[in-house]
PDB file of C-alpha atoms in Angstrom:
ATOM      1  CA  MET A   1     209.292-110.337  81.806  1.00  0.00           C
ATOM      2  CA  PRO A   2     209.652-114.107  82.786  1.00  0.00           C
ATOM      3  CA  ARG A   3     210.883-116.557  80.405  1.00  0.00           C
ATOM      4  CA  ALA A   4     209.325-119.974  79.571  1.00  0.00           C
ATOM      5  CA  ASP A   5     210.963-122.744  78.016  1.00  0.00           C
ATOM      6  CA  ARG A   6     208.518-125.036  76.962  1.00  0.00           C
ATOM      7  CA  ALA A   7     208.163-128.403  74.673  1.00  0.00           C
ATOM      8  CA  ALA A   8     205.404-130.554  74.342  1.00  0.00           C
ATOM      9  CA  ASP A   9     205.690-132.779  77.579  1.00  0.00           C
ATOM     10  CA  ASP A  10     208.470-131.039  79.214  1.00  0.00           C
ATOM     11  CA  PRO A  11     208.374-129.114  82.542  1.00  0.00           C
ATOM     12  CA  VAL A  12     207.885-125.429  82.411  1.00  0.00           C
ATOM     13  CA  GLU A  13     210.434-123.318  83.866  1.00  0.00           C
ATOM     14  CA  LEU A  14     209.754-119.464  84.074  1.00  0.00           C
ATOM     15  CA  THR A  15     212.323-117.036  85.489  1.00  0.00           C
ATOM     16  CA  VAL A  16     210.691-114.256  87.632  1.00  0.00           C
ATOM     17  CA  GLY A  17     211.570-110.790  86.285  1.00  0.00           C
ATOM     18  CA  GLU A  18     211.603-107.149  87.505  1.00  0.00           C
ATOM     19  CA  GLY A  19     208.628-105.939  88.857  1.00  0.00           C
ATOM     20  CA  ALA A  20     207.114-109.411  88.571  1.00  0.00           C
ATOM     21  CA  ALA A  21     207.320-110.246  92.627  1.00  0.00           C
ATOM     22  CA  GLY A  22     204.382-111.088  94.380  1.00  0.00           C
ATOM     23  CA  ARG A  23     202.091-114.403  95.194  1.00  0.00           C
ATOM     24  CA  LEU A  24     203.316-117.524  93.270  1.00  0.00           C
ATOM     25  CA  ASP A  25     199.672-118.718  92.376  1.00  0.00           C
ATOM     26  CA  VAL A  26     199.253-115.138  90.884  1.00  0.00           C
ATOM     27  CA  PHE A  27     202.474-115.003  89.254  1.00  0.00           C
ATOM     28  CA  LEU A  28     201.574-118.404  87.471  1.00  0.00           C
ATOM     29  CA  ALA A  29     198.315-117.439  86.308  1.00  0.00           C
ATOM     30  CA  ARG A  30     199.305-114.009  84.870  1.00  0.00           C
ATOM     31  CA  HIS A  31     202.431-115.632  83.034  1.00  0.00           C
ATOM     32  CA  LEU A  32     200.903-118.854  81.979  1.00  0.00           C
ATOM     33  CA  PRO A  33     197.324-118.090  80.591  1.00  0.00           C
ATOM     34  CA  ASP A  34     196.613-121.686  79.406  1.00  0.00           C
ATOM     35  CA  LEU A  35     196.412-122.419  83.613  1.00  0.00           C
ATOM     36  CA  SER A  36     193.695-121.077  85.552  1.00  0.00           C
ATOM     37  CA  ARG A  37     194.531-120.072  89.231  1.00  0.00           C
ATOM     38  CA  ARG A  38     192.549-122.906  90.503  1.00  0.00           C
ATOM     39  CA  ARG A  39     194.884-125.212  88.511  1.00  0.00           C
ATOM     40  CA  THR A  40     197.905-123.464  89.550  1.00  0.00           C
ATOM     41  CA  ARG A  41     197.059-124.061  93.390  1.00  0.00           C
ATOM     42  CA  GLU A  42     196.240-127.547  92.751  1.00  0.00           C
ATOM     43  CA  LEU A  43     199.823-128.315  91.239  1.00  0.00           C
ATOM     44  CA  ILE A  44     201.392-126.298  94.316  1.00  0.00           C
ATOM     45  CA  ASP A  45     199.170-128.641  96.679  1.00  0.00           C
ATOM     46  CA  ARG A  46     200.490-131.542  94.920  1.00  0.00           C
ATOM     47  CA  GLY A  47     203.887-130.821  95.118  1.00  0.00           C
ATOM     48  CA  LEU A  48     204.591-129.976  91.201  1.00  0.00           C
ATOM     49  CA  VAL A  49     205.724-126.688  91.538  1.00  0.00           C
ATOM     50  CA  ARG A  50     209.444-125.592  92.944  1.00  0.00           C
ATOM     51  CA  ILE A  51     211.051-122.195  93.551  1.00  0.00           C
ATOM     52  CA  ASN A  52     214.639-122.580  92.973  1.00  0.00           C
ATOM     53  CA  GLY A  53     214.521-126.471  93.370  1.00  0.00           C
ATOM     54  CA  ARG A  54     212.592-126.145  96.851  1.00  0.00           C
ATOM     55  CA  ARG A  55     209.173-127.540  96.973  1.00  0.00           C
ATOM     56  CA  ALA A  56     206.644-124.297  96.753  1.00  0.00           C
ATOM     57  CA  ARG A  57     204.365-123.728  99.614  1.00  0.00           C
ATOM     58  CA  LYS A  58     200.658-122.992  99.598  1.00  0.00           C
ATOM     59  CA  GLY A  59     200.601-119.100  99.482  1.00  0.00           C
ATOM     60  CA  GLY A  60     204.289-118.881  98.852  1.00  0.00           C
ATOM     61  CA  ALA A  61     205.675-115.558  97.190  1.00  0.00           C
ATOM     62  CA  VAL A  62     208.315-115.130  94.444  1.00  0.00           C
ATOM     63  CA  GLN A  63     211.355-112.408  93.909  1.00  0.00           C
ATOM     64  CA  PRO A  64     213.300-111.173  90.850  1.00  0.00           C
ATOM     65  CA  GLY A  65     215.314-113.924  89.765  1.00  0.00           C
ATOM     66  CA  ASP A  66     213.501-116.850  91.061  1.00  0.00           C
ATOM     67  CA  VAL A  67     213.539-119.813  88.981  1.00  0.00           C
ATOM     68  CA  VAL A  68     209.911-121.398  89.068  1.00  0.00           C
ATOM     69  CA  ARG A  69     209.689-125.093  87.757  1.00  0.00           C
ATOM     70  CA  ILE A  70     206.336-126.745  87.141  1.00  0.00           C
ATOM     71  CA  ASP A  71     206.247-130.600  86.782  1.00  0.00           C
ATOM     72  CA  ALA A  72     202.663-130.526  85.706  1.00  0.00           C
ATOM     73  CA  ALA A  73     203.427-133.745  83.284  1.00  0.00           C
ATOM     74  CA  ALA A  74     204.761-135.608  86.151  1.00  0.00           C
ATOM     75  CA  GLU A  75     201.355-137.166  87.179  1.00  0.00           C
ATOM     76  CA  PRO A  76     199.395-138.280  83.708  1.00  0.00           C
ATOM     77  CA  VAL A  77     195.844-137.774  84.378  1.00  0.00           C
ATOM     78  CA  ARG A  78     192.887-139.296  82.597  1.00  0.00           C
ATOM     79  CA  LEU A  79     189.375-138.598  83.125  1.00  0.00           C
ATOM     80  CA  ALA A  80     186.638-141.345  82.671  1.00  0.00           C
ATOM     81  CA  PRO A  81     184.553-140.924  79.431  1.00  0.00           C
ATOM     82  CA  GLN A  82     180.857-140.882  80.189  1.00  0.00           C
ATOM     83  CA  PRO A  83     179.053-140.662  76.683  1.00  0.00           C
ATOM     84  CA  ALA A  84     175.584-141.160  77.911  1.00  0.00           C
ATOM     85  CA  LEU A  85     175.280-137.781  80.020  1.00  0.00           C
ATOM     86  CA  PRO A  86     172.674-135.617  78.751  1.00  0.00           C
ATOM     87  CA  VAL A  87     174.721-133.048  77.200  1.00  0.00           C
ATOM     88  CA  PRO A  88     173.335-131.581  73.767  1.00  0.00           C
ATOM     89  CA  VAL A  89     176.014-130.854  71.096  1.00  0.00           C
ATOM     90  CA  ILE A  90     175.096-127.365  69.477  1.00  0.00           C
ATOM     91  CA  TYR A  91     177.866-127.436  67.139  1.00  0.00           C
ATOM     92  CA  ALA A  92     181.029-129.047  66.274  1.00  0.00           C
ATOM     93  CA  ASP A  93     183.891-128.808  63.538  1.00  0.00           C
ATOM     94  CA  ALA A  94     187.583-129.897  63.475  1.00  0.00           C
ATOM     95  CA  ALA A  95     188.590-127.128  65.676  1.00  0.00           C
ATOM     96  CA  ILE A  96     185.774-126.618  68.154  1.00  0.00           C
ATOM     97  CA  VAL A  97     182.635-128.169  69.692  1.00  0.00           C
ATOM     98  CA  VAL A  98     179.903-126.106  71.386  1.00  0.00           C
ATOM     99  CA  VAL A  99     177.747-127.902  73.749  1.00  0.00           C
ATOM    100  CA  ASP A 100     174.346-126.791  75.700  1.00  0.00           C
ATOM    101  CA  LYS A 101     175.377-127.409  79.488  1.00  0.00           C
ATOM    102  CA  PRO A 102     172.421-128.324  81.710  1.00  0.00           C
ATOM    103  CA  GLY A 103     171.857-126.476  84.802  1.00  0.00           C
ATOM    104  CA  GLY A 104     173.291-128.495  87.888  1.00  0.00           C
ATOM    105  CA  LEU A 105     176.136-130.168  85.724  1.00  0.00           C
ATOM    106  CA  PRO A 106     179.753-129.066  86.390  1.00  0.00           C
ATOM    107  CA  SER A 107     182.041-127.957  83.476  1.00  0.00           C
ATOM    108  CA  GLU A 108     185.182-129.170  84.487  1.00  0.00           C
ATOM    109  CA  ALA A 109     186.242-131.984  86.641  1.00  0.00           C
ATOM    110  CA  ARG A 110     188.262-131.087  89.623  1.00  0.00           C
ATOM    111  CA  ARG A 111     190.321-134.349  89.906  1.00  0.00           C
ATOM    112  CA  ALA A 112     190.525-137.734  88.051  1.00  0.00           C
ATOM    113  CA  ALA A 113     187.985-139.543  89.935  1.00  0.00           C
ATOM    114  CA  ASP A 114     185.252-137.245  89.467  1.00  0.00           C
ATOM    115  CA  ARG A 115     182.224-138.170  87.618  1.00  0.00           C
ATOM    116  CA  ASP A 116     178.956-136.287  85.793  1.00  0.00           C
ATOM    117  CA  THR A 117     180.849-133.291  84.274  1.00  0.00           C
ATOM    118  CA  VAL A 118     180.721-131.863  80.898  1.00  0.00           C
ATOM    119  CA  ALA A 119     184.475-132.858  80.777  1.00  0.00           C
ATOM    120  CA  ASN A 120     183.717-136.470  80.919  1.00  0.00           C
ATOM    121  CA  PHE A 121     181.091-136.357  78.215  1.00  0.00           C
ATOM    122  CA  LEU A 122     183.705-134.185  75.932  1.00  0.00           C
ATOM    123  CA  VAL A 123     186.499-136.875  76.388  1.00  0.00           C
ATOM    124  CA  ALA A 124     183.740-139.752  75.382  1.00  0.00           C
ATOM    125  CA  GLN A 125     182.789-138.019  72.424  1.00  0.00           C
ATOM    126  CA  TYR A 126     185.655-135.922  71.347  1.00  0.00           C
ATOM    127  CA  PRO A 127     188.887-138.162  72.814  1.00  0.00           C
ATOM    128  CA  GLU A 128     191.449-135.383  71.093  1.00  0.00           C
ATOM    129  CA  VAL A 129     190.046-132.722  73.651  1.00  0.00           C
ATOM    130  CA  GLU A 130     192.379-134.202  76.508  1.00  0.00           C
ATOM    131  CA  GLN A 131     195.371-133.176  74.339  1.00  0.00           C
ATOM    132  CA  ALA A 132     194.014-129.645  73.374  1.00  0.00           C
ATOM    133  CA  SER A 133     194.411-128.381  76.866  1.00  0.00           C
ATOM    134  CA  PRO A 134     197.301-128.427  79.249  1.00  0.00           C
ATOM    135  CA  ASN A 135     195.322-129.559  81.986  1.00  0.00           C
ATOM    136  CA  ALA A 136     193.619-132.826  80.917  1.00  0.00           C
ATOM    137  CA  LEU A 137     190.999-132.334  83.391  1.00  0.00           C
ATOM    138  CA  GLU A 138     189.531-129.229  81.513  1.00  0.00           C
ATOM    139  CA  ALA A 139     188.955-131.398  78.628  1.00  0.00           C
ATOM    140  CA  GLY A 140     189.549-128.642  75.902  1.00  0.00           C
ATOM    141  CA  LEU A 141     187.140-126.317  77.641  1.00  0.00           C
ATOM    142  CA  VAL A 142     187.993-122.653  76.954  1.00  0.00           C
ATOM    143  CA  HIS A 143     185.854-121.029  80.059  1.00  0.00           C
ATOM    144  CA  ARG A 144     183.604-122.497  82.549  1.00  0.00           C
ATOM    145  CA  LEU A 145     179.925-122.019  83.699  1.00  0.00           C
ATOM    146  CA  ASP A 146     179.077-122.240  87.446  1.00  0.00           C
ATOM    147  CA  PRO A 147     177.563-125.617  88.141  1.00  0.00           C
ATOM    148  CA  GLY A 148     174.088-124.146  88.322  1.00  0.00           C
ATOM    149  CA  THR A 149     174.411-122.082  85.028  1.00  0.00           C
ATOM    150  CA  SER A 150     173.087-123.590  82.112  1.00  0.00           C
ATOM    151  CA  GLY A 151     174.014-122.669  78.180  1.00  0.00           C
ATOM    152  CA  VAL A 152     176.633-122.197  75.947  1.00  0.00           C
ATOM    153  CA  LEU A 153     180.012-123.878  76.587  1.00  0.00           C
ATOM    154  CA  VAL A 154     182.899-124.021  74.135  1.00  0.00           C
ATOM    155  CA  ALA A 155     185.790-126.523  74.066  1.00  0.00           C
ATOM    156  CA  ALA A 156     188.571-126.674  71.776  1.00  0.00           C
ATOM    157  CA  ARG A 157     189.655-129.790  69.852  1.00  0.00           C
ATOM    158  CA  THR A 158     193.326-128.721  68.935  1.00  0.00           C
ATOM    159  CA  PRO A 159     196.104-126.825  70.961  1.00  0.00           C
ATOM    160  CA  GLU A 160     196.299-124.276  68.378  1.00  0.00           C
ATOM    161  CA  ALA A 161     192.201-123.447  68.897  1.00  0.00           C
ATOM    162  CA  PHE A 162     192.583-123.868  72.780  1.00  0.00           C
ATOM    163  CA  ARG A 163     195.387-121.455  72.527  1.00  0.00           C
ATOM    164  CA  GLU A 164     193.610-118.874  70.546  1.00  0.00           C
ATOM    165  CA  LEU A 165     190.081-119.252  72.149  1.00  0.00           C
ATOM    166  CA  ARG A 166     192.077-118.638  75.721  1.00  0.00           C
ATOM    167  CA  ARG A 167     193.343-115.252  74.357  1.00  0.00           C
ATOM    168  CA  GLN A 168     190.120-114.175  73.131  1.00  0.00           C
ATOM    169  CA  PHE A 169     188.677-114.858  76.629  1.00  0.00           C
ATOM    170  CA  ARG A 170     191.467-113.403  78.438  1.00  0.00           C
ATOM    171  CA  ASP A 171     191.373-109.981  76.316  1.00  0.00           C
ATOM    172  CA  HIS A 172     187.733-109.813  76.844  1.00  0.00           C
ATOM    173  CA  GLU A 173     187.234-110.129  72.909  1.00  0.00           C
ATOM    174  CA  VAL A 174     184.570-112.520  73.688  1.00  0.00           C
ATOM    175  CA  ALA A 175     180.897-111.106  73.855  1.00  0.00           C
ATOM    176  CA  LYS A 176     178.448-113.125  76.362  1.00  0.00           C
ATOM    177  CA  GLU A 177     174.737-112.714  76.807  1.00  0.00           C
ATOM    178  CA  TYR A 178     172.561-114.306  79.578  1.00  0.00           C
ATOM    179  CA  LEU A 179     169.371-114.458  80.459  1.00  0.00           C
ATOM    180  CA  ALA A 180     168.570-114.297  84.013  1.00  0.00           C
ATOM    181  CA  LEU A 181     165.073-114.507  86.347  1.00  0.00           C
ATOM    182  CA  VAL A 182     166.177-112.101  89.012  1.00  0.00           C
ATOM    183  CA  GLU A 183     164.264-111.063  92.093  1.00  0.00           C
ATOM    184  CA  GLY A 184     161.931-108.087  92.298  1.00  0.00           C
ATOM    185  CA  ASP A 185     160.891-105.401  89.923  1.00  0.00           C
ATOM    186  CA  LEU A 186     164.213-104.522  87.740  1.00  0.00           C
ATOM    187  CA  ALA A 187     162.768-101.274  86.190  1.00  0.00           C
ATOM    188  CA  ARG A 188     165.133 -99.940  83.783  1.00  0.00           C
ATOM    189  CA  ALA A 189     168.636-100.920  82.233  1.00  0.00           C
ATOM    190  CA  GLY A 190     171.664-100.268  83.810  1.00  0.00           C
ATOM    191  CA  ARG A 191     175.438-101.113  84.423  1.00  0.00           C
ATOM    192  CA  VAL A 192     177.702-102.489  87.344  1.00  0.00           C
ATOM    193  CA  ASP A 193     181.476-101.756  86.891  1.00  0.00           C
ATOM    194  CA  LEU A 194     182.766-102.859  90.539  1.00  0.00           C
ATOM    195  CA  PRO A 195     185.437-105.071  90.951  1.00  0.00           C
ATOM    196  CA  ILE A 196     184.870-108.552  92.651  1.00  0.00           C
ATOM    197  CA  ALA A 197     187.212-110.576  95.019  1.00  0.00           C
ATOM    198  CA  HIS A 198     186.858-113.635  97.214  1.00  0.00           C
ATOM    199  CA  VAL A 199     185.455-113.126 100.532  1.00  0.00           C
ATOM    200  CA  PRO A 200     188.316-113.321 103.340  1.00  0.00           C
ATOM    201  CA  ARG A 201     187.352-116.905 105.335  1.00  0.00           C
ATOM    202  CA  HIS A 202     184.492-117.688 102.815  1.00  0.00           C
ATOM    203  CA  PRO A 203     186.272-119.582  99.952  1.00  0.00           C
ATOM    204  CA  ARG A 204     182.965-119.953  98.178  1.00  0.00           C
ATOM    205  CA  ARG A 205     181.651-116.471  98.080  1.00  0.00           C
ATOM    206  CA  MET A 206     182.650-113.365  96.269  1.00  0.00           C
ATOM    207  CA  SER A 207     181.697-109.760  96.751  1.00  0.00           C
ATOM    208  CA  VAL A 208     182.017-106.371  95.229  1.00  0.00           C
ATOM    209  CA  CYS A 209     184.730-103.813  96.311  1.00  0.00           C
ATOM    210  CA  ALA A 210     183.439-100.350  96.145  1.00  0.00           C
ATOM    211  CA  ASP A 211     186.259 -99.372  98.182  1.00  0.00           C
ATOM    212  CA  PRO A 212     189.612 -98.871  96.227  1.00  0.00           C
ATOM    213  CA  ARG A 213     191.717 -99.689  99.057  1.00  0.00           C
ATOM    214  CA  ARG A 214     189.685-102.721  99.913  1.00  0.00           C
ATOM    215  CA  ALA A 215     189.972-103.987  96.025  1.00  0.00           C
ATOM    216  CA  ARG A 216     193.741-103.552  96.457  1.00  0.00           C
ATOM    217  CA  ARG A 217     193.731-105.530  99.457  1.00  0.00           C
ATOM    218  CA  LEU A 218     191.817-108.215  98.314  1.00  0.00           C
ATOM    219  CA  ARG A 219     193.478-108.372  95.007  1.00  0.00           C
ATOM    220  CA  ALA A 220     190.130-107.921  93.468  1.00  0.00           C
ATOM    221  CA  ARG A 221     189.547-108.405  89.543  1.00  0.00           C
ATOM    222  CA  PRO A 222     187.899-105.850  87.279  1.00  0.00           C
ATOM    223  CA  ALA A 223     184.316-106.961  86.387  1.00  0.00           C
ATOM    224  CA  VAL A 224     181.839-105.047  84.156  1.00  0.00           C
ATOM    225  CA  THR A 225     178.115-106.135  83.784  1.00  0.00           C
ATOM    226  CA  THR A 226     175.261-104.498  81.971  1.00  0.00           C
ATOM    227  CA  TYR A 227     171.501-105.229  82.123  1.00  0.00           C
ATOM    228  CA  ARG A 228     168.276-104.461  80.875  1.00  0.00           C
ATOM    229  CA  PRO A 229     164.607-105.701  81.840  1.00  0.00           C
ATOM    230  CA  LEU A 230     163.029-107.682  79.232  1.00  0.00           C
ATOM    231  CA  GLU A 231     159.802-108.966  80.678  1.00  0.00           C
ATOM    232  CA  ARG A 232     158.522-107.285  84.293  1.00  0.00           C
ATOM    233  CA  PHE A 233     156.165-109.469  86.383  1.00  0.00           C
ATOM    234  CA  GLY A 234     156.451-107.263  89.620  1.00  0.00           C
ATOM    235  CA  ALA A 235     157.876-109.967  91.999  1.00  0.00           C
ATOM    236  CA  ALA A 236     160.432-110.994  89.439  1.00  0.00           C
ATOM    237  CA  THR A 237     162.133-109.478  86.127  1.00  0.00           C
ATOM    238  CA  LEU A 238     163.343-111.861  83.034  1.00  0.00           C
ATOM    239  CA  ALA A 239     166.650-109.504  82.265  1.00  0.00           C
ATOM    240  CA  ILE A 240     169.223-109.609  79.181  1.00  0.00           C
ATOM    241  CA  ILE A 241     172.837-109.706  80.746  1.00  0.00           C
ATOM    242  CA  GLU A 242     176.100-108.621  78.483  1.00  0.00           C
ATOM    243  CA  THR A 243     179.584-108.938  80.000  1.00  0.00           C
ATOM    244  CA  ARG A 244     183.012-109.531  78.322  1.00  0.00           C
ATOM    245  CA  THR A 245     184.833-109.868  81.563  1.00  0.00           C
ATOM    246  CA  GLY A 246     184.685-113.205  83.346  1.00  0.00           C
ATOM    247  CA  VAL A 247     185.230-113.095  87.202  1.00  0.00           C
ATOM    248  CA  ARG A 248     183.958-115.935  89.165  1.00  0.00           C
ATOM    249  CA  HIS A 249     180.094-115.719  90.126  1.00  0.00           C
ATOM    250  CA  GLN A 250     180.309-112.209  88.448  1.00  0.00           C
ATOM    251  CA  ILE A 251     176.624-111.754  87.038  1.00  0.00           C
ATOM    252  CA  ARG A 252     175.298-113.261  90.355  1.00  0.00           C
ATOM    253  CA  VAL A 253     177.311-110.949  92.686  1.00  0.00           C
ATOM    254  CA  HIS A 254     176.596-107.807  90.467  1.00  0.00           C
ATOM    255  CA  LEU A 255     172.906-108.561  90.403  1.00  0.00           C
ATOM    256  CA  ALA A 256     172.659-109.058  94.278  1.00  0.00           C
ATOM    257  CA  ALA A 257     174.780-105.801  94.504  1.00  0.00           C
ATOM    258  CA  ILE A 258     171.969-103.837  93.055  1.00  0.00           C
ATOM    259  CA  GLY A 259     169.082-105.653  95.029  1.00  0.00           C
ATOM    260  CA  HIS A 260     168.097-108.074  92.312  1.00  0.00           C
ATOM    261  CA  PRO A 261     169.846-111.357  92.892  1.00  0.00           C
ATOM    262  CA  VAL A 262     168.908-114.247  90.464  1.00  0.00           C
ATOM    263  CA  VAL A 263     165.915-116.309  91.735  1.00  0.00           C
ATOM    264  CA  GLY A 264     167.060-119.617  92.871  1.00  0.00           C
ATOM    265  CA  ASP A 265     170.276-118.346  93.950  1.00  0.00           C
ATOM    266  CA  SER A 266     171.038-119.882  97.457  1.00  0.00           C
ATOM    267  CA  LEU A 267     174.231-118.238  98.040  1.00  0.00           C
ATOM    268  CA  TYR A 268     173.793-114.722  97.041  1.00  0.00           C
ATOM    269  CA  GLY A 269     169.741-114.446  96.989  1.00  0.00           C
ATOM    270  CA  THR A 270     167.233-112.996  99.488  1.00  0.00           C
ATOM    271  CA  GLY A 271     165.509-116.275 100.046  1.00  0.00           C
ATOM    272  CA  THR A 272     162.251-114.517  98.646  1.00  0.00           C
ATOM    273  CA  ALA A 273     159.811-117.207  98.387  1.00  0.00           C
ATOM    274  CA  GLN A 274     158.305-117.831  94.839  1.00  0.00           C
ATOM    275  CA  SER A 275     155.499-119.871  93.854  1.00  0.00           C
ATOM    276  CA  PHE A 276     157.224-121.908  91.340  1.00  0.00           C
ATOM    277  CA  THR A 277     160.319-124.432  92.037  1.00  0.00           C
ATOM    278  CA  ALA A 278     163.870-122.803  91.351  1.00  0.00           C
ATOM    279  CA  SER A 279     166.341-125.873  92.256  1.00  0.00           C
ATOM    280  CA  ARG A 280     169.399-123.827  90.846  1.00  0.00           C
ATOM    281  CA  PRO A 281     170.048-119.981  90.198  1.00  0.00           C
ATOM    282  CA  LEU A 282     168.093-119.216  86.995  1.00  0.00           C
ATOM    283  CA  LEU A 283     170.768-118.136  84.959  1.00  0.00           C
ATOM    284  CA  HIS A 284     171.094-119.044  81.171  1.00  0.00           C
ATOM    285  CA  ALA A 285     174.142-118.484  78.878  1.00  0.00           C
ATOM    286  CA  ARG A 286     172.061-117.655  75.902  1.00  0.00           C
ATOM    287  CA  GLN A 287     174.879-116.643  73.318  1.00  0.00           C
ATOM    288  CA  LEU A 288     178.467-116.066  72.515  1.00  0.00           C
ATOM    289  CA  ARG A 289     180.247-114.199  69.755  1.00  0.00           C
ATOM    290  CA  PHE A 290     183.784-114.822  69.021  1.00  0.00           C
ATOM    291  CA  ARG A 291     186.215-115.237  66.156  1.00  0.00           C
ATOM    292  CA  HIS A 292     186.392-119.078  65.258  1.00  0.00           C
ATOM    293  CA  PRO A 293     190.058-119.931  65.580  1.00  0.00           C
ATOM    294  CA  ALA A 294     190.343-121.680  62.246  1.00  0.00           C
ATOM    295  CA  ARG A 295     188.687-119.080  59.822  1.00  0.00           C
ATOM    296  CA  GLN A 296     189.976-116.264  58.167  1.00  0.00           C
ATOM    297  CA  GLY A 297     188.480-112.868  57.464  1.00  0.00           C
ATOM    298  CA  SER A 298     184.800-111.750  57.885  1.00  0.00           C
ATOM    299  CA  ALA A 299     183.971-115.753  57.888  1.00  0.00           C
ATOM    300  CA  SER A 300     185.523-115.979  61.248  1.00  0.00           C
ATOM    301  CA  THR A 301     182.970-113.896  63.331  1.00  0.00           C
ATOM    302  CA  PHE A 302     181.085-116.829  64.891  1.00  0.00           C
ATOM    303  CA  THR A 303     177.921-116.605  67.056  1.00  0.00           C
ATOM    304  CA  VAL A 304     176.405-119.719  68.667  1.00  0.00           C
ATOM    305  CA  GLU A 305     173.102-119.886  70.778  1.00  0.00           C
ATOM    306  CA  ALA A 306     171.359-122.171  73.349  1.00  0.00           C
ATOM    307  CA  PRO A 307     167.690-122.513  73.940  1.00  0.00           C
ATOM    308  CA  LEU A 308     166.012-121.484  77.055  1.00  0.00           C
ATOM    309  CA  PRO A 309     166.103-124.672  79.375  1.00  0.00           C
ATOM    310  CA  ALA A 310     163.132-126.169  80.454  1.00  0.00           C
ATOM    311  CA  ASP A 311     162.891-124.915  84.107  1.00  0.00           C
ATOM    312  CA  MET A 312     163.210-121.380  82.922  1.00  0.00           C
ATOM    313  CA  GLN A 313     160.396-121.911  80.498  1.00  0.00           C
ATOM    314  CA  GLN A 314     158.595-123.501  83.306  1.00  0.00           C
ATOM    315  CA  ALA A 315     158.909-120.672  85.628  1.00  0.00           C
ATOM    316  CA  LEU A 316     158.176-117.806  83.091  1.00  0.00           C
ATOM    317  CA  ARG A 317     154.814-119.738  82.209  1.00  0.00           C
ATOM    318  CA  TRP A 318     153.730-119.344  85.695  1.00  0.00           C
ATOM    319  CA  LEU A 319     154.720-115.731  85.989  1.00  0.00           C
ATOM    320  CA  ARG A 320     152.713-114.992  83.063  1.00  0.00           C
ATOM    321  CA  ALA A 321     149.909-116.759  83.998  1.00  0.00           C
ATOM    322  CA  HIS A 322     149.732-115.271  87.467  1.00  0.00           C
ATOM    323  CA  ALA A 323     151.238-111.651  87.198  1.00  0.00           C
ATOM    324  CA  ALA A 324     150.305-108.518  85.432  1.00  0.00           C
ATOM    325  CA  ILE A 325     152.955-108.187  82.750  1.00  0.00           C
ATOM    326  CA  ARG A 326     154.682-104.730  82.835  1.00  0.00           C
ATOM    327  CA  ARG A 327     157.110-103.834  80.061  1.00  0.00           C
TER     328      ARG A 327
END
């Protein structure tokens, strides 16, 4: 196991142990769970990661005995606060804040100059979130939703809450429930248990890896999605989706893999014409259930919900008015 010596604002040093050789970004993401793989790649690109004193290269590898140093604190980052963004707050206490992310609004900022993200809203309303997470750009957010996805999004207001909630997400202890309007007639419930990987040479796309050899070669991540129809309209179906894993684009990729992509998904959909307008993938994070990081015993079980957004309500009204419902 690697060793990490870490004070509040000090650089991070990791010593690569036996059996931990491999890609640098994978090593860092595995042993520093507070940092996402995207964030570690950004630090490498900015020259803030060194291996045995030498600046690490993108795509670099580590070997047992290497000392990896991260100078993440070398470049302070501050986000511009934007209190007027249309982000409803569902719940807030001293440890966490839960918002209802609108579809089309990114969760995190990618760089300090970014605007119009949930993170910009959070630092305006709850300035302490900048200190809750190691990366100020995250603004305390313990998970993400795709920009087009609406619904429940949770941020921590203290470092202790951030660490505990990140652990719960990492260990697949958080129950996540979504509503999705999907193409076609989804007639029965089912489960997709297929790992997901980035598509080579197409950085925006993900794909399922049914072939174990391909999964190993592409370093696919395990992903499990369950689904069941709620209302069937023939040309489209309103479905309840549940998952505990959180691979990028997981629900969209899994639903496309079974022939029922999310309506409005320009990346994975079939382009089947609908008589109503869908300017985004009609996917909504309706509910999260987790253990509250500042409560004990039975009181720690915490469930939060976000109402169905207006664009999905409008699509359902059209479908109910123009299609024969088959339950």
